[in-house]
Short mmCIF file of C-alpha atoms and ligand atoms in Angstrom, two decimals:
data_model
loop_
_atom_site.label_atom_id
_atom_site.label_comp_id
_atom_site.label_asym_id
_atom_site.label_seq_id
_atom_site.Cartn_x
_atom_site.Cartn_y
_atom_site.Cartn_z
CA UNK A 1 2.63 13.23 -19.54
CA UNK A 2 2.21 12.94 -15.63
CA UNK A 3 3.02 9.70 -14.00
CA UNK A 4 3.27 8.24 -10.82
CA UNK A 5 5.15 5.62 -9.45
CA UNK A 6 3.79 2.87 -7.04
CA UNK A 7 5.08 -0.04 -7.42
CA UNK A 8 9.01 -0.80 -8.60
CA UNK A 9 7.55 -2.76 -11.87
CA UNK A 10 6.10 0.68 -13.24
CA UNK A 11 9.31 0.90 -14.16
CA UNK A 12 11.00 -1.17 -17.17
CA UNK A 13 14.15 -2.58 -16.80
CA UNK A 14 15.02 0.14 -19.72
CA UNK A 15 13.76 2.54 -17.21
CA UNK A 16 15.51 1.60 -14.36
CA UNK A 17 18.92 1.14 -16.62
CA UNK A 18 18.37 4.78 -17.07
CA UNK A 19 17.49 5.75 -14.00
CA UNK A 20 20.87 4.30 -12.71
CA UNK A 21 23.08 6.11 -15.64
CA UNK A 22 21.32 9.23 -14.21
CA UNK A 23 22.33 8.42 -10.35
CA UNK A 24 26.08 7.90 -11.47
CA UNK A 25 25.98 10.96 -13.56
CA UNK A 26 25.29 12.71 -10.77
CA UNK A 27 27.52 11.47 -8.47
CA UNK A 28 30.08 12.15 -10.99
CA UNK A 29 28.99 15.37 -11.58
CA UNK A 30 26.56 16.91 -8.71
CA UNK A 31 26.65 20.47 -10.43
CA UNK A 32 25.50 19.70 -13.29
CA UNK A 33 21.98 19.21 -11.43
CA UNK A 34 22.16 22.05 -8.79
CA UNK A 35 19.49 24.01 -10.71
CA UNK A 36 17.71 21.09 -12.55
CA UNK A 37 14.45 21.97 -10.39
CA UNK A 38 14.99 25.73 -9.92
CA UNK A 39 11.58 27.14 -7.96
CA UNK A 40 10.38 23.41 -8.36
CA UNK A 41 8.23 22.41 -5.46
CA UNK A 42 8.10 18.81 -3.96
CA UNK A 43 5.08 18.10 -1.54
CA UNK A 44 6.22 15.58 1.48
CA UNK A 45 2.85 14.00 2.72
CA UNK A 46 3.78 11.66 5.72
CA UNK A 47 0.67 10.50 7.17
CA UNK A 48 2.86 8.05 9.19
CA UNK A 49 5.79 9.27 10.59
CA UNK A 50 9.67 8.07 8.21
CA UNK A 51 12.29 10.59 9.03
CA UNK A 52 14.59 8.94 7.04
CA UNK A 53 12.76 8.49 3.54
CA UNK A 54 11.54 12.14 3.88
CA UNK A 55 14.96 13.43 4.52
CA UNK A 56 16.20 11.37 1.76
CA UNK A 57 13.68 13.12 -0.43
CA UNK A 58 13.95 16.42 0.98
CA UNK A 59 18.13 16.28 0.51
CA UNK A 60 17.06 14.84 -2.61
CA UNK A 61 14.85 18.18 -3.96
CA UNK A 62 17.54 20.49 -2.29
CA UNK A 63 20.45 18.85 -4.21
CA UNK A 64 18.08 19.10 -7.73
CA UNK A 65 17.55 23.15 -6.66
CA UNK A 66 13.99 22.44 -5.78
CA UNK A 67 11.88 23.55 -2.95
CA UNK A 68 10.23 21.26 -0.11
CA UNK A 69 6.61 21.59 1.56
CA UNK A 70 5.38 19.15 3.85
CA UNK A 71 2.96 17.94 5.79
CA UNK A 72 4.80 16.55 8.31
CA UNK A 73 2.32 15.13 11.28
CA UNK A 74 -0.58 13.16 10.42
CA UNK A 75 -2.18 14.97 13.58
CA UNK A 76 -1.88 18.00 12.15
CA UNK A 77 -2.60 17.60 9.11
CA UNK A 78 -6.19 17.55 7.42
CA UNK A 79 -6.27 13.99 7.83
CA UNK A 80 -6.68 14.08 11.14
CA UNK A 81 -9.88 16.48 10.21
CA UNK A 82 -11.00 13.61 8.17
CA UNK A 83 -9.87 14.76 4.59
CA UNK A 84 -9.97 11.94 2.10
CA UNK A 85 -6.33 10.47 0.30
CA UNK A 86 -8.37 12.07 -2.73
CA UNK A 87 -9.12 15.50 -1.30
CA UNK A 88 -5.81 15.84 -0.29
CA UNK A 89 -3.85 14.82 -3.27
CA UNK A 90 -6.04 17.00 -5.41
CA UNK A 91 -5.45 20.71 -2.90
CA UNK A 92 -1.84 19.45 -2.94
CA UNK A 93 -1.59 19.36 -7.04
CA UNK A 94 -2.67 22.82 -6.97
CA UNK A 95 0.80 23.98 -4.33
CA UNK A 96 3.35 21.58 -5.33
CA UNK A 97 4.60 19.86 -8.72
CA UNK A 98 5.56 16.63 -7.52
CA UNK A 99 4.13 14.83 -3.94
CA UNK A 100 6.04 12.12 -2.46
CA UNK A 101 3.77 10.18 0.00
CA UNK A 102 3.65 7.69 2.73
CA UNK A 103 0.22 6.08 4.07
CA UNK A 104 -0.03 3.48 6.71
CA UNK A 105 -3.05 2.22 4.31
CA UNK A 106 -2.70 -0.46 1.03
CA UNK A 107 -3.58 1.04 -1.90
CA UNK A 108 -3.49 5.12 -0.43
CA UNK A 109 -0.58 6.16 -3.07
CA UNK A 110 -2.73 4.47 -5.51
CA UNK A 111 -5.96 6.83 -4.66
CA UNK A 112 -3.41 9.94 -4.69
CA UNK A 113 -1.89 9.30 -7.80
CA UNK A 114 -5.14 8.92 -9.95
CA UNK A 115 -6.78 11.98 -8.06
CA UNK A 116 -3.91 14.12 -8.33
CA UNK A 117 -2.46 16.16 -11.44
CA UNK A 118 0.75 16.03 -10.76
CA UNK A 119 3.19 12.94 -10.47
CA UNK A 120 2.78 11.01 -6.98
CA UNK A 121 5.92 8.88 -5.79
CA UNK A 122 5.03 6.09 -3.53
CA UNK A 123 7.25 6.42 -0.26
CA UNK A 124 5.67 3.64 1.56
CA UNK A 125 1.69 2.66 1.42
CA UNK A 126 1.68 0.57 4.65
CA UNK A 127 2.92 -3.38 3.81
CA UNK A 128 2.16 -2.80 0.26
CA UNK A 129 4.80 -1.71 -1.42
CA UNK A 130 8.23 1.67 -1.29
CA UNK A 131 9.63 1.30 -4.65
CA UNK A 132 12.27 3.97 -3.76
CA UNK A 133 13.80 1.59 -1.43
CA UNK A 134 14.46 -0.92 -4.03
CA UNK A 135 15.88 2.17 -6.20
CA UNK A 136 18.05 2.23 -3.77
CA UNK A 137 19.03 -1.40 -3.59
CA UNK A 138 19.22 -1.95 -6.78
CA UNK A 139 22.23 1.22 -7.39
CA UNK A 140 23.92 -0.28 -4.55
CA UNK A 141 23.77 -4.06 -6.09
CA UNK A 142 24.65 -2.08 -9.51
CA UNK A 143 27.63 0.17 -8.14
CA UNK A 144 28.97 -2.96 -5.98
CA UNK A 145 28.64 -5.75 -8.74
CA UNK A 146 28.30 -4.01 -11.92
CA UNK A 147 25.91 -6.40 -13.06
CA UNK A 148 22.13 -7.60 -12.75
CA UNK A 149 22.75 -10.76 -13.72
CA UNK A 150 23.79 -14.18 -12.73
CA UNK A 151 24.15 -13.33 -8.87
CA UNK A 152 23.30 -15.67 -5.60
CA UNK A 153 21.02 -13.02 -3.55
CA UNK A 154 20.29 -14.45 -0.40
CA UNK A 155 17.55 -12.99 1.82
CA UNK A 156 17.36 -12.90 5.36
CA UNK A 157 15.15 -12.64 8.19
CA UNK A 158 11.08 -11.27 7.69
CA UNK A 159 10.74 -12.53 4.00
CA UNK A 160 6.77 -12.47 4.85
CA UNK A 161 5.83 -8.89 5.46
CA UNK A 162 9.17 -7.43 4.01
CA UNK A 163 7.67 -5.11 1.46
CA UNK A 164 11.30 -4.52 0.59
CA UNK A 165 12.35 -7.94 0.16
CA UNK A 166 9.43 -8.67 -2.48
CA UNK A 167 9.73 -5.82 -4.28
CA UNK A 168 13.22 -6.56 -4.74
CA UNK A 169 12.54 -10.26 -5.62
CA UNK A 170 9.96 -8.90 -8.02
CA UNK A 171 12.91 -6.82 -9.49
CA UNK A 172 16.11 -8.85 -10.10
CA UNK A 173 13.95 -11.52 -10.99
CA UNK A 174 13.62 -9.64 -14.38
CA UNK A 175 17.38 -10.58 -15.32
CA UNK A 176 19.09 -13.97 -16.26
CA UNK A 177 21.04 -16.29 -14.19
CA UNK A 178 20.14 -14.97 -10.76
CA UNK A 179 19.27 -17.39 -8.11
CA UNK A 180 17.86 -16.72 -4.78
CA UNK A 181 18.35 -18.11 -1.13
CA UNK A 182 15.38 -17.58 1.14
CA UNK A 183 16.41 -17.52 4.61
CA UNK A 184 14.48 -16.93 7.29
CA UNK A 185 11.78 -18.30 10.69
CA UNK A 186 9.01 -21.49 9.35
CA UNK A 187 6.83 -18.38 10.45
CA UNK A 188 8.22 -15.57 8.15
CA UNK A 189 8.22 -16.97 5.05
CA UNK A 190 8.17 -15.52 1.38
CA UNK A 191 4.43 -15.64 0.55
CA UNK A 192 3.12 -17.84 -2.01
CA UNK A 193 1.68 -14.70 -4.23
CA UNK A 194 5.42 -13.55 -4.09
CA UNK A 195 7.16 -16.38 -5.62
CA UNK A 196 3.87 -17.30 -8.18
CA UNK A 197 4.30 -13.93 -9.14
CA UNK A 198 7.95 -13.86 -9.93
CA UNK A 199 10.07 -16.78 -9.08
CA UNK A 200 8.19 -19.14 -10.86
CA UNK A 201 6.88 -17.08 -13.95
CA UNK A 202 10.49 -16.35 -14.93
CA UNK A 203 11.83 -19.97 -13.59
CA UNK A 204 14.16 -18.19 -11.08
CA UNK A 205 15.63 -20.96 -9.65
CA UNK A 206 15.47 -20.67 -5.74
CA UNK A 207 15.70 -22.38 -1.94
CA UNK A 208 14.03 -21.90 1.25
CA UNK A 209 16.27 -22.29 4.02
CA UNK A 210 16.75 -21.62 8.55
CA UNK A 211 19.86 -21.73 8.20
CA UNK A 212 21.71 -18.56 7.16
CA UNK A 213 25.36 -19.53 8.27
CA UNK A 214 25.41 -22.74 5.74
CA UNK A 215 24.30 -20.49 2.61
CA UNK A 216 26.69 -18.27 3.63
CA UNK A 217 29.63 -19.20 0.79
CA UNK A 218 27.19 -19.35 -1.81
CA UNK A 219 26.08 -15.61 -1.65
CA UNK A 220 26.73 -12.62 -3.85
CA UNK A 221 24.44 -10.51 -2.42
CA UNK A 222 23.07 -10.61 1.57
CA UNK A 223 20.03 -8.33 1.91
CA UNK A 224 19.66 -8.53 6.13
CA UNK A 225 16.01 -7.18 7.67
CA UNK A 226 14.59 -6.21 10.46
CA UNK A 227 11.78 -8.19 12.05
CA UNK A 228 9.25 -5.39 12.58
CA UNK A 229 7.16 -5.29 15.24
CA UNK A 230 4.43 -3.44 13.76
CA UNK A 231 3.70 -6.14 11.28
CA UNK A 232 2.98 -8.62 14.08
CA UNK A 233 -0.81 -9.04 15.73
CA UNK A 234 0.67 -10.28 19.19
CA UNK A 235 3.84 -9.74 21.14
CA UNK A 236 4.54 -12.97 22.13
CA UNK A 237 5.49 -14.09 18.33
CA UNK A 238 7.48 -11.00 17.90
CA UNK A 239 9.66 -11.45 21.35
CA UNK A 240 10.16 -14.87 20.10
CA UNK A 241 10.95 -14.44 16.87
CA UNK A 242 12.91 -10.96 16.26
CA UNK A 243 16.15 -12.27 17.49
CA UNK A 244 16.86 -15.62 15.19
CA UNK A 245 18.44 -13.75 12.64
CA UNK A 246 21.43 -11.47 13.86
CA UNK A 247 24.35 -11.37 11.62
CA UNK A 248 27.97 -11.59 13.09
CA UNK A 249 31.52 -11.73 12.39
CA UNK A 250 31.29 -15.03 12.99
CA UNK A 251 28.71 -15.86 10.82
CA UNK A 252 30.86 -14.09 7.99
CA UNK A 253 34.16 -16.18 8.43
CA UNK A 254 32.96 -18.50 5.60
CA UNK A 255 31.52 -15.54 3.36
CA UNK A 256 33.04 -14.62 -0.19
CA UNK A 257 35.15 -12.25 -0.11
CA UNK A 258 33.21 -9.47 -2.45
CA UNK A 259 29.97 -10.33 -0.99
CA UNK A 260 28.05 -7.58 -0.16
CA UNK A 261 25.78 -7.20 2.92
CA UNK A 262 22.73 -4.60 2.40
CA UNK A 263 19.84 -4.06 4.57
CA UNK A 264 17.14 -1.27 3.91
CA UNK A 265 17.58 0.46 7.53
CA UNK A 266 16.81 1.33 10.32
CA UNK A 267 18.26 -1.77 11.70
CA UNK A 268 17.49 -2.93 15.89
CA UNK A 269 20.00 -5.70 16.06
CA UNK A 270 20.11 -8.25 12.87
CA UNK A 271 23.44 -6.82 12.16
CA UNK A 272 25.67 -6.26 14.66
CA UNK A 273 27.97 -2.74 14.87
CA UNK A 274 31.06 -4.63 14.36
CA UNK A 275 30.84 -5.39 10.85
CA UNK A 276 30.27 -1.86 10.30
CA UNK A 277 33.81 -1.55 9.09
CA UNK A 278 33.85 -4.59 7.28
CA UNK A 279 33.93 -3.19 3.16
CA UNK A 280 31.38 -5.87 2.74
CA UNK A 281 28.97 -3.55 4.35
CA UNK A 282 27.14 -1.74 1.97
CA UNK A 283 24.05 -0.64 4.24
CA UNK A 284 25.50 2.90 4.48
CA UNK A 285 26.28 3.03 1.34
CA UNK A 286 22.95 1.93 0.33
CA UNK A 287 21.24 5.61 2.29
CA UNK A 288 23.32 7.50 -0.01
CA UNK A 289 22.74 5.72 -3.28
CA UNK A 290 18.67 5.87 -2.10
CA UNK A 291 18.99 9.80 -2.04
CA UNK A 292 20.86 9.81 -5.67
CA UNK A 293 18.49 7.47 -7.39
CA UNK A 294 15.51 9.62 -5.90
CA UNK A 295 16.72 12.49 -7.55
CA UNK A 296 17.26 11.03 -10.59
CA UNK A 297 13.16 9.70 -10.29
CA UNK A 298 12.54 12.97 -9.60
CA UNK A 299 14.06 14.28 -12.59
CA UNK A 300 12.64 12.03 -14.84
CA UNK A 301 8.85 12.16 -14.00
CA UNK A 302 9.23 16.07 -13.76
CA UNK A 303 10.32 15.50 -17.23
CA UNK A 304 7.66 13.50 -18.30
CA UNK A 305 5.41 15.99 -16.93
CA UNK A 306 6.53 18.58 -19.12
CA UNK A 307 7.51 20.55 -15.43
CA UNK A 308 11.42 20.89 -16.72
CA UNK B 1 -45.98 -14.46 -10.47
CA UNK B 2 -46.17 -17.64 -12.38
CA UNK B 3 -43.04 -19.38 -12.59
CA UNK B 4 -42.64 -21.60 -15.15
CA UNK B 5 -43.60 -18.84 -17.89
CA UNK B 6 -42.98 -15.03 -18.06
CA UNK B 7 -43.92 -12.49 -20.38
CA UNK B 8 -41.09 -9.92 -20.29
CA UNK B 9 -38.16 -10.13 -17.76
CA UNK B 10 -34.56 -12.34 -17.18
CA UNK B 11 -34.28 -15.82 -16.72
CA UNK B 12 -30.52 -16.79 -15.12
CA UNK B 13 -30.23 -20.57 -16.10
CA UNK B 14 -27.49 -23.38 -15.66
CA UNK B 15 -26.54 -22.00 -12.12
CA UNK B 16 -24.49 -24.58 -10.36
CA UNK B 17 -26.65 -25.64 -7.81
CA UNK B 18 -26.42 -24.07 -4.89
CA UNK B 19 -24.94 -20.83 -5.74
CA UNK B 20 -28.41 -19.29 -6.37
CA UNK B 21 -28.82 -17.78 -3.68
CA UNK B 22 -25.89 -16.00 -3.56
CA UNK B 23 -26.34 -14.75 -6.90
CA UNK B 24 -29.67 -13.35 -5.44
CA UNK B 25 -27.47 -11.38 -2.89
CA UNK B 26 -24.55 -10.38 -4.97
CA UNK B 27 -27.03 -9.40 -7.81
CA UNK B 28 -28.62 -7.07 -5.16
CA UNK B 29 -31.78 -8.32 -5.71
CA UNK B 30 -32.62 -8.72 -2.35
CA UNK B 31 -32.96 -4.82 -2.42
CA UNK B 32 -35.72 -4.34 -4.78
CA UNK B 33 -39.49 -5.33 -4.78
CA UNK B 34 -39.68 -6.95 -7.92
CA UNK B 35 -41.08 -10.66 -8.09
CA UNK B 36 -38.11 -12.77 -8.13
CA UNK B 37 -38.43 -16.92 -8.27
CA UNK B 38 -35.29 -18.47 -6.84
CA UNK B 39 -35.35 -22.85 -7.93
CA UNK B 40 -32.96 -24.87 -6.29
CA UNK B 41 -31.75 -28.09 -7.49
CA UNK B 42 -33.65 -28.52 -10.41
CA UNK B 43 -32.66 -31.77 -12.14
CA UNK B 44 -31.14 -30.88 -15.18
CA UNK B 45 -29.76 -33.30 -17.55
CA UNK B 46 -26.61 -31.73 -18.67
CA UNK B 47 -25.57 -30.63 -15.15
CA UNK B 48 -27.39 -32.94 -12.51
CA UNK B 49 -28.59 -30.37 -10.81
CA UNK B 50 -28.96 -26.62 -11.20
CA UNK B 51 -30.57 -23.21 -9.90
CA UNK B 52 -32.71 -21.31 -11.78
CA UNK B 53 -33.98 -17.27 -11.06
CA UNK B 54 -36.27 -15.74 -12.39
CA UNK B 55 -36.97 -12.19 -12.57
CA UNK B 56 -40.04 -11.05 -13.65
CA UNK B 57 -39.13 -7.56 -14.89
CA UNK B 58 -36.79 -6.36 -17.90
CA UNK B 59 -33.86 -4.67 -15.77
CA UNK B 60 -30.50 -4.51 -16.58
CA UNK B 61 -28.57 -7.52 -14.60
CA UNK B 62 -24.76 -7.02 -13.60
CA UNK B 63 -23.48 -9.71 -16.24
CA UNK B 64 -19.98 -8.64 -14.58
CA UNK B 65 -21.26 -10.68 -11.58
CA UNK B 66 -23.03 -13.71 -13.04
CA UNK B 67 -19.86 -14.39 -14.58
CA UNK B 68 -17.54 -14.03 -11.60
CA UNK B 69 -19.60 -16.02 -9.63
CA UNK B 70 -20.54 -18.77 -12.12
CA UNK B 71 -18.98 -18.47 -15.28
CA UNK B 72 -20.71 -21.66 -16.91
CA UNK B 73 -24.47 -19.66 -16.48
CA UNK B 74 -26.72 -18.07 -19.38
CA UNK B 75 -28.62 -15.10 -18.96
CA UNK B 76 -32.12 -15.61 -20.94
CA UNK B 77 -34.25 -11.80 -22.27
CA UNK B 78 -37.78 -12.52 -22.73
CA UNK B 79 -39.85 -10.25 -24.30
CA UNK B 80 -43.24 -10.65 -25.25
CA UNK B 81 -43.44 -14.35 -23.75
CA UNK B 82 -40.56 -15.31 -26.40
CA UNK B 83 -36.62 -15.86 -25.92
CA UNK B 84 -34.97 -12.73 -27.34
CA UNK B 85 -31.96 -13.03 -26.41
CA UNK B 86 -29.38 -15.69 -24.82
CA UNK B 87 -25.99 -14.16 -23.28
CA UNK B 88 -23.01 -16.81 -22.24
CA UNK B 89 -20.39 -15.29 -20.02
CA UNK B 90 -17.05 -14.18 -19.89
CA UNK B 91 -15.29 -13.34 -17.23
CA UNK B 92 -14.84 -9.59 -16.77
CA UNK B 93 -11.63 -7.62 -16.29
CA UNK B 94 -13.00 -5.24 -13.52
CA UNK B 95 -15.31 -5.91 -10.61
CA UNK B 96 -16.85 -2.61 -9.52
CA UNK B 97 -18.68 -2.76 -5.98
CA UNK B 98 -19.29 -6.08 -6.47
CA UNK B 99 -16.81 -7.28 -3.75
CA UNK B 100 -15.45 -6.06 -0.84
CA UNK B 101 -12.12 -5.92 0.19
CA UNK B 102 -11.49 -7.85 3.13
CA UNK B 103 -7.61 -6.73 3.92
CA UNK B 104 -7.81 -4.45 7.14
CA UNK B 105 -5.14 -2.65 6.05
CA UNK B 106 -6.54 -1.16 3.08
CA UNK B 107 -7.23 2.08 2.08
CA UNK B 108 -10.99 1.63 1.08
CA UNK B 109 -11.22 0.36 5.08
CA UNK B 110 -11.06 3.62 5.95
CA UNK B 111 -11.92 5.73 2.85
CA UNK B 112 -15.82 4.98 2.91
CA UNK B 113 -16.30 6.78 -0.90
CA UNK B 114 -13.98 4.90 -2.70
CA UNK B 115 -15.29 2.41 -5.18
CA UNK B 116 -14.36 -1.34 -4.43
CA UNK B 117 -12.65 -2.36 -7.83
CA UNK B 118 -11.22 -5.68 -8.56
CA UNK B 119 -8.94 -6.26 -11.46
CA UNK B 120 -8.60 -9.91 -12.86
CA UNK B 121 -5.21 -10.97 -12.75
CA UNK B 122 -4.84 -14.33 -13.35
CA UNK B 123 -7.90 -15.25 -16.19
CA UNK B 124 -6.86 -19.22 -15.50
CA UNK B 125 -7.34 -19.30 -12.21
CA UNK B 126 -9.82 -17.10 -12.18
CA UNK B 127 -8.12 -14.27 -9.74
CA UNK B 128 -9.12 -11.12 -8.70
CA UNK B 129 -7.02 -8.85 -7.41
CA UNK B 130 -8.42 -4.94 -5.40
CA UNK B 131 -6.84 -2.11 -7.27
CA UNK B 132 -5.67 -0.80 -4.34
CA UNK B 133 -3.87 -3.14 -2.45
CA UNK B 134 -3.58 -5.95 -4.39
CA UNK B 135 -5.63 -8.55 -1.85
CA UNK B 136 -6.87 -11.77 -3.41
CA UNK B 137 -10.85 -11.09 -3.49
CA UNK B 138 -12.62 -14.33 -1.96
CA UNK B 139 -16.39 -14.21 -1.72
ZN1 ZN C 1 -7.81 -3.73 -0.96
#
């Protein structure tokens, strides 16, 4: 049966358990897939520009023995022609057999997936949510810690319009024992929906803090982001406000020795280049395990769909 | 119209007072002719004070919206001068273009055919959610 994915809890924590055996079966053995999507075609549909998630997707297809189409520039495309989400997803379904789409609108993967007849991923659907992300946080947490459970994530920097940060909240707060450290500006906060939602329906034990360098020896996990300046109204509160995060060697001296430091990329400055060779960075890392655990979604809802 | 008795049509009782005329609106019933009686702050005793509308006509009212907006109403059929039928409400799990989203960034902001649809989320607290991006609906 089709399906699409749109948000990171359409999947089940079977799902996702699966999903992760698939990733390290490839990695183990990346020829056993080469022709898993032979003369499959994915459909790219950026309607905001994200060269790296559509490369990741496109390396993604290649590596399965798939195909790629895309629509690359929003100016180009039909939307700037005035095409509805709808419209689009349905002349797409008849080219392609899977789309993966980004959308600077809430709600626009939504609209694709239940107009179109062939599985939608959601790359990104403007603040809302990119479940492929947290895919690929949640391999790299897996393949660094070997466990789900009973970890100290901390969180760090814009825990208010980090779609990444809630969806992964959303996520490990499925699992026992984990505890989470909110760090971050007064200003940037994790929303109130967020931790109603989650943190408090599965009594996830957590605390807000502005400090990041006294949590520091408590964490498992450090998941770093970037203060985006596209999810602010004025300048003023971004200039102010972008820089109170950085992380440092400094900062690390009193950090556990097997933490590990992620951060969904690109980053301007929260973490600076000289803990690049530190092997508690994991951000690297992180890029690759986002391109296996896409092709292991890709696999599976191709599957579903009765495509392979 | 006389308002105190009529023959075939829907009489909306135990509003909370002062949400009458909002109901009016929401109900859409500012966009049709029919004769329409809107009572404020009638003293009732159970309730202090209530609204009242009457609609003097047998059309189909969006129950979906009485009971969003004011859950503790009854919806009163009269046919024939007599009480046919007496509805209580329940809150429904889908609001269809009976909101608006008011996020900016959503999709229906700029996607002028798609339906408004708000799912209810949280029955207790009586939240709605929009399908599409997941915005708390306020009236
Ligand atoms: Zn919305």
């Amino acid at each position: 049966m089709k399906r699409s994915i749109i948000d990171i809890l359409d999947l089940s924590t079977q799902e996702l358990e699966e999903l992760i055996a698939t990733a390290e079966d490839i990695i183990a053995d990346p020829d056993k897939y080469a022709h898993a999507c032979d003369r499959k075609k994915l459909a790219t549909l950026f309607f905001e520009p994200s060269t790296r998630t559509r490369m990741s997707f496109e390396a993604a297809m290649y590596e399965l023995g798939g195909h790629v189409i895309s629509v690359s520039s929003a100016m180009s495309s039909s939307a700037a022609k005035g095409e509805s989400v709808a419209d689009t997803a349905k002349t797409v379904s008849c080219y392609a057999d899977i789309i993966a789409m980004r959308h600077p609108k809430e709600g626009a993967a939504y609209v694709a997936a239940t107009n179109a007849t062939i599985p939608v991923i959601n790359t990104g659907d403007g603040g809302h949510c990119h479940p492929t992300q947290t895919l690929a946080d949640l391999l790299t947490i897996w393949r660094e810690k070997r466990r789900f459970e009973g970890l100290t994530i901390g969180l760090c920097g814009d825990l208010k319009f980090g779609r990444t940060v809630h969806s992964l909240i959303n996520a490990m707060s499925r699992y026992n024992g984990n505890r989470f450290v909110l760090i971050s500006p007064e200003e940037l906060k994790v929303p109130s929906y967020v931790k109603k939602g989650s943190l408090k329906k599965f009594n996830i034990p957590y605390t807000q803090t502005t400090d990041l360098e006294a949590v520091m020896p408590e964490l498992d996990i450090l998941y770093m982001t970037r203060v985006q300046r596209e999810r602010f109204f004025n300048e003023e509160d971004y200039l102010r406000l972008k820089d109170s995060y950085i992380l440092t060697p400094d900062k690390l001296k009193n950090a556990k020795p097997d933490l590990a430091i992620l951060h969904p990329l690109p980053r301007v400055n929260e973490i600076s280049v000289a803990i690049d060779d530190d092997p508690r960075a994991c951000y690297f890392k992180q890029v690759l395990n986002g391109k296996y655990m896409r092709m292991a979604l890709i696999l599976k809802l191709l599957k579903e769909a009765g495509t392979i | 119209m006389n308002i105190d008795s009529i023959q075939n049509g829907v009489v909306i009782d135990h509003i909370t007072a002062g949400q009458g005329m909002k109901l009016y609106h929401l109900l859409k019933l500012d966009e049709t002719d029919l004769s329409v009686a809107i009572i404020r702050n009638v003293v009732s005793r159970k309730m202090g004070k209530k609204d009242i509308i009457k609609i003097d006509a047998d059309i189909p009212v969006n129950l979906d919206v009485i009971a969003y907006v004011d859950p503790g109403a009854t919806v009163n059929i009269i046919r024939n001068g007599a009480l046919v039928e007496k509805r209580q409400m329940e809150l429904p799990e889908m609001l269809t273009d009976v909101l608006t989203c008011k996020n900016p960034r959503c999709i229906t902001s700029t996607e002028q055919e798609l339906k408004h649809v708000f799912r209810l989320t949280d029955r207790e607290n009586k939240v709605y959610r929009c399908i599409y991006c997941e915005t708390k609906a306020g009236i």
